[in-house]
Coordinates of C-alpha atoms in Angstrom, one line a residue:
Chain W
G121 CA -1.1 16.7 -1.4
E122 CA -1.3 14.4 -4.5
N123 CA -4.7 12.9 -5.3
V124 CA -4.8 9.3 -7.3
E125 CA -7.8 8.0 -8.9
Q126 CA -8.6 4.8 -10.3
H127 CA -10.6 3.2 -12.1
P128 CA -12.6 0.8 -12.8
S129 CA -13.3 -0.4 -9.2
T130 CA -14.0 -3.4 -10.7
L131 CA -13.3 -5.5 -13.4
S132 CA -14.3 -8.6 -15.0
V133 CA -12.9 -10.4 -18.0
Q134 CA -12.6 -14.0 -19.8
E135 CA -9.7 -15.8 -19.6
G136 CA -7.4 -15.2 -22.0
D137 CA -8.5 -11.7 -22.9
S138 CA -6.4 -8.3 -22.0
A139 CA -7.6 -6.1 -18.8
V140 CA -6.6 -2.2 -18.4
I141 CA -6.6 -0.6 -15.1
K142 CA -6.2 3.1 -15.5
C143 CA -5.1 6.1 -12.8
T144 CA -5.0 9.6 -13.0
Y145 CA -2.6 11.8 -10.3
S146 CA -2.5 15.8 -9.6
D147 CA 0.8 16.2 -8.7
S148 CA 3.1 16.9 -11.7
A149 CA 5.9 16.3 -9.4
S150 CA 5.0 13.0 -9.0
N151 CA 7.8 10.5 -10.6
Y152 CA 7.7 7.0 -9.6
F153 CA 4.2 5.0 -10.3
P154 CA 4.1 1.7 -8.8
W155 CA 1.3 -1.3 -9.0
Y156 CA 1.0 -3.6 -6.3
K157 CA -1.1 -6.7 -6.3
Q158 CA -2.9 -8.0 -3.2
E159 CA -4.5 -11.6 -3.7
L160 CA -7.3 -12.3 -1.2
G161 CA -6.5 -12.5 2.6
K162 CA -2.7 -11.8 1.6
R163 CA -0.6 -8.9 1.8
P164 CA -0.1 -6.1 -1.0
Q165 CA 3.2 -7.3 -3.3
L166 CA 4.8 -5.0 -6.0
I167 CA 4.4 -6.3 -9.2
I168 CA 5.6 -3.8 -11.7
D169 CA 6.7 -0.1 -11.7
I170 CA 7.7 2.6 -13.9
R171 CA 9.5 6.1 -13.2
S172 CA 8.8 9.0 -15.3
N173 CA 11.8 9.5 -17.3
V174 CA 10.2 5.9 -18.9
G175 CA 7.1 5.8 -21.0
E176 CA 6.6 2.1 -20.8
K177 CA 7.5 -1.1 -19.1
K178 CA 7.0 -4.1 -19.5
D179 CA 7.5 -7.8 -17.5
Q180 CA 5.8 -11.0 -19.4
R181 CA 2.1 -10.6 -19.3
I182 CA 2.3 -7.4 -17.9
A183 CA 2.8 -3.8 -18.8
V184 CA 2.5 -0.2 -17.6
T185 CA 2.4 2.5 -19.5
L186 CA 2.9 6.9 -18.6
N187 CA 1.7 9.5 -20.0
K188 CA 3.6 12.4 -17.9
T189 CA 1.4 15.3 -20.2
A190 CA -2.2 14.1 -19.3
K191 CA -0.8 12.2 -15.9
H192 CA -2.0 9.0 -15.8
F193 CA -0.8 5.5 -16.2
S194 CA -2.0 2.3 -16.7
L195 CA -1.6 -1.7 -16.1
H196 CA -2.4 -3.9 -19.1
I197 CA -2.0 -7.7 -18.3
T198 CA -2.8 -9.8 -21.4
E199 CA -3.7 -13.4 -21.7
T200 CA -5.3 -13.0 -18.3
Q201 CA -5.3 -16.1 -16.1
P202 CA -7.5 -17.0 -13.3
E203 CA -4.3 -16.6 -10.8
D204 CA -4.7 -12.9 -12.0
S205 CA -7.5 -12.5 -9.9
A206 CA -6.9 -9.8 -7.3
V207 CA -7.3 -6.3 -6.3
Y208 CA -4.6 -3.9 -7.7
F209 CA -3.5 -1.0 -6.5
C210 CA -2.1 2.1 -8.5
A211 CA 0.3 4.6 -6.5
A212 CA 2.4 7.8 -7.0
S213 CA 5.3 9.4 -5.2
N214 CA 7.2 12.2 -5.5
A215 CA 9.5 12.2 -3.1
G216 CA 11.0 10.6 0.6
N217 CA 9.0 6.9 -0.3
M218 CA 5.9 8.3 0.3
L219 CA 3.0 6.5 -1.9
T220 CA -0.2 8.1 -2.3
F221 CA -2.6 5.0 -3.5
G222 CA -5.6 4.5 -5.7
G223 CA -9.2 3.2 -4.6
G224 CA -8.1 -0.4 -6.3
T225 CA -9.6 -2.2 -8.9
R226 CA -10.9 -6.0 -8.2
L227 CA -10.1 -7.8 -11.0
M228 CA -12.0 -11.0 -11.7
V229 CA -10.9 -13.5 -14.5
K230 CA -13.4 -16.1 -15.1
P231 CA -12.4 -19.5 -16.4
Chain H
D251 CA 14.1 -11.7 1.6
V252 CA 12.0 -8.7 3.7
K253 CA 10.3 -10.0 6.1
V254 CA 7.5 -7.8 7.6
T255 CA 5.5 -9.0 10.7
Q256 CA 2.5 -7.9 12.5
S257 CA 1.7 -8.7 16.4
S258 CA -1.9 -10.1 15.7
R259 CA -3.9 -10.7 12.3
Y260 CA -7.6 -10.5 14.0
L261 CA -8.4 -8.0 17.1
V262 CA -11.7 -7.5 18.7
K263 CA -12.3 -4.2 21.1
R264 CA -14.3 -2.5 22.8
T265 CA -15.1 1.5 22.0
G266 CA -12.9 3.3 24.6
E267 CA -10.1 0.6 24.7
K268 CA -6.6 1.2 23.9
V269 CA -5.2 -0.4 21.4
F270 CA -1.5 -1.4 20.4
L271 CA -0.9 -2.6 16.8
E272 CA 3.0 -3.5 16.2
C273 CA 5.0 -4.1 13.2
V274 CA 8.6 -5.6 13.1
Q275 CA 10.9 -5.5 10.0
D276 CA 13.8 -7.4 9.8
M277 CA 15.8 -5.3 6.9
D278 CA 17.1 -2.8 8.6
H279 CA 14.6 -0.2 6.5
E280 CA 14.9 3.0 7.9
N281 CA 11.2 3.9 6.5
M282 CA 8.1 2.3 8.7
F283 CA 4.8 3.0 7.8
W284 CA 1.3 2.6 9.0
Y285 CA -1.7 2.5 6.5
R286 CA -5.5 1.7 7.0
Q287 CA -7.2 -0.3 4.1
D288 CA -11.0 0.1 3.6
P289 CA -13.2 -1.0 0.8
G290 CA -13.3 1.7 -2.1
L291 CA -10.6 4.0 -0.3
G292 CA -7.7 2.2 -1.0
L293 CA -4.4 2.2 1.5
R294 CA -4.9 5.4 3.2
L295 CA -1.6 6.8 4.9
I296 CA -1.7 7.4 8.7
Y297 CA 1.8 8.0 10.3
F298 CA 4.9 7.1 8.8
S299 CA 8.8 7.3 10.3
Y300 CA 12.0 7.4 8.7
D301 CA 14.0 7.2 11.5
V302 CA 14.0 6.2 15.1
K303 CA 11.8 8.5 17.4
M304 CA 10.8 10.2 14.0
K305 CA 7.7 10.8 12.6
E306 CA 5.4 12.6 10.4
K307 CA 1.7 12.5 9.9
G308 CA -0.2 10.7 7.0
D309 CA -3.6 11.4 5.4
I310 CA -5.5 10.3 8.1
P311 CA -3.3 11.0 12.2
E312 CA -6.7 11.6 13.7
G313 CA -7.6 9.1 16.8
Y314 CA -3.9 7.3 16.0
S315 CA -0.6 7.8 17.3
V316 CA 3.1 5.9 16.7
S317 CA 6.1 4.9 18.2
R318 CA 9.3 4.2 17.0
E319 CA 11.9 3.6 20.0
K320 CA 13.7 0.8 17.8
K321 CA 14.6 0.6 14.3
E322 CA 12.7 -3.0 13.4
R323 CA 9.4 -2.1 15.3
F324 CA 7.0 0.6 14.5
S325 CA 3.9 0.5 16.7
L326 CA 0.5 2.3 16.1
I327 CA -1.5 3.5 19.0
L328 CA -5.2 4.1 19.3
E329 CA -5.5 5.8 22.5
S330 CA -9.1 5.3 22.6
A331 CA -10.7 3.2 20.2
S332 CA -13.9 3.8 18.0
T333 CA -16.2 1.7 15.9
N334 CA -15.1 4.0 12.9
Q335 CA -11.7 2.8 13.4
T336 CA -12.6 -1.0 12.7
S337 CA -10.6 -1.7 9.5
M338 CA -7.7 -3.8 8.2
Y339 CA -4.5 -1.9 9.4
L340 CA -1.3 -2.5 7.4
C341 CA 2.3 -1.9 8.0
A342 CA 5.1 -1.3 5.7
S343 CA 8.6 -0.9 5.3
S344 CA 11.4 0.5 2.6
D345 CA 14.4 1.5 2.4
L346 CA 15.8 5.0 2.2
Q347 CA 19.3 4.4 1.1
T348 CA 18.3 3.2 -2.6
T349 CA 16.5 4.6 -5.3
E350 CA 13.7 1.9 -5.6
E351 CA 11.2 3.0 -3.3
T352 CA 9.4 -0.7 -3.2
Q353 CA 7.6 -0.6 0.3
Y354 CA 7.3 -4.2 1.7
F355 CA 4.0 -5.0 3.4
G356 CA 3.1 -6.8 6.3
P357 CA 0.1 -9.4 6.5
G358 CA -1.9 -7.1 8.0
T359 CA -4.3 -6.7 10.9
R360 CA -7.9 -6.8 11.0
L361 CA -9.2 -4.7 13.8
L362 CA -13.3 -4.8 15.1
V363 CA -14.4 -2.5 17.4
L364 CA -17.7 -3.0 19.1

């Protein structure tokens, strides 16, 4: 089955700096890669996703890149703000809506 | 706006008790999922269902069972709760009919087994 590894497990940045979270996956058939954000005490919510036919996708301050050859994808947050503090999960899916999640990254943005 | 609700936010049970966690979604989604969330382990899939009365094992089904008698409701059952089942349980749903695979999560149930 699919295995997704996520790094780092914790990340602390100063407000205004950039943050990068990286994930690797094992199943070359995976073709959908979403990122979820979970604020403290709240449910995970989708923030951005990318499919295997696209190399990069941006949405305002967040972007995701995908390298299918190396089987890794990354989340980039620019100009970080305190409200970006949360746990971020990457995931991979190859069929049937089943997602395999990474272990999560706790991002702390210091004001 | 998709709404996924879970029957309890917090539960405290004793070892050996039978525990029912319920999840309801109001968007007519075919797919429903149960995950458990533990620090450093992310979200791990326990069971999922793609239709009424249909169920498939996920990565960690041992000690759990599920029931889907109605499309909108997916129940997770711990037949005999054990302390290693203390965790956050998250339900999710998604629409099989679209190409988007977004999963919508419930607020979670934090279960403590004593």
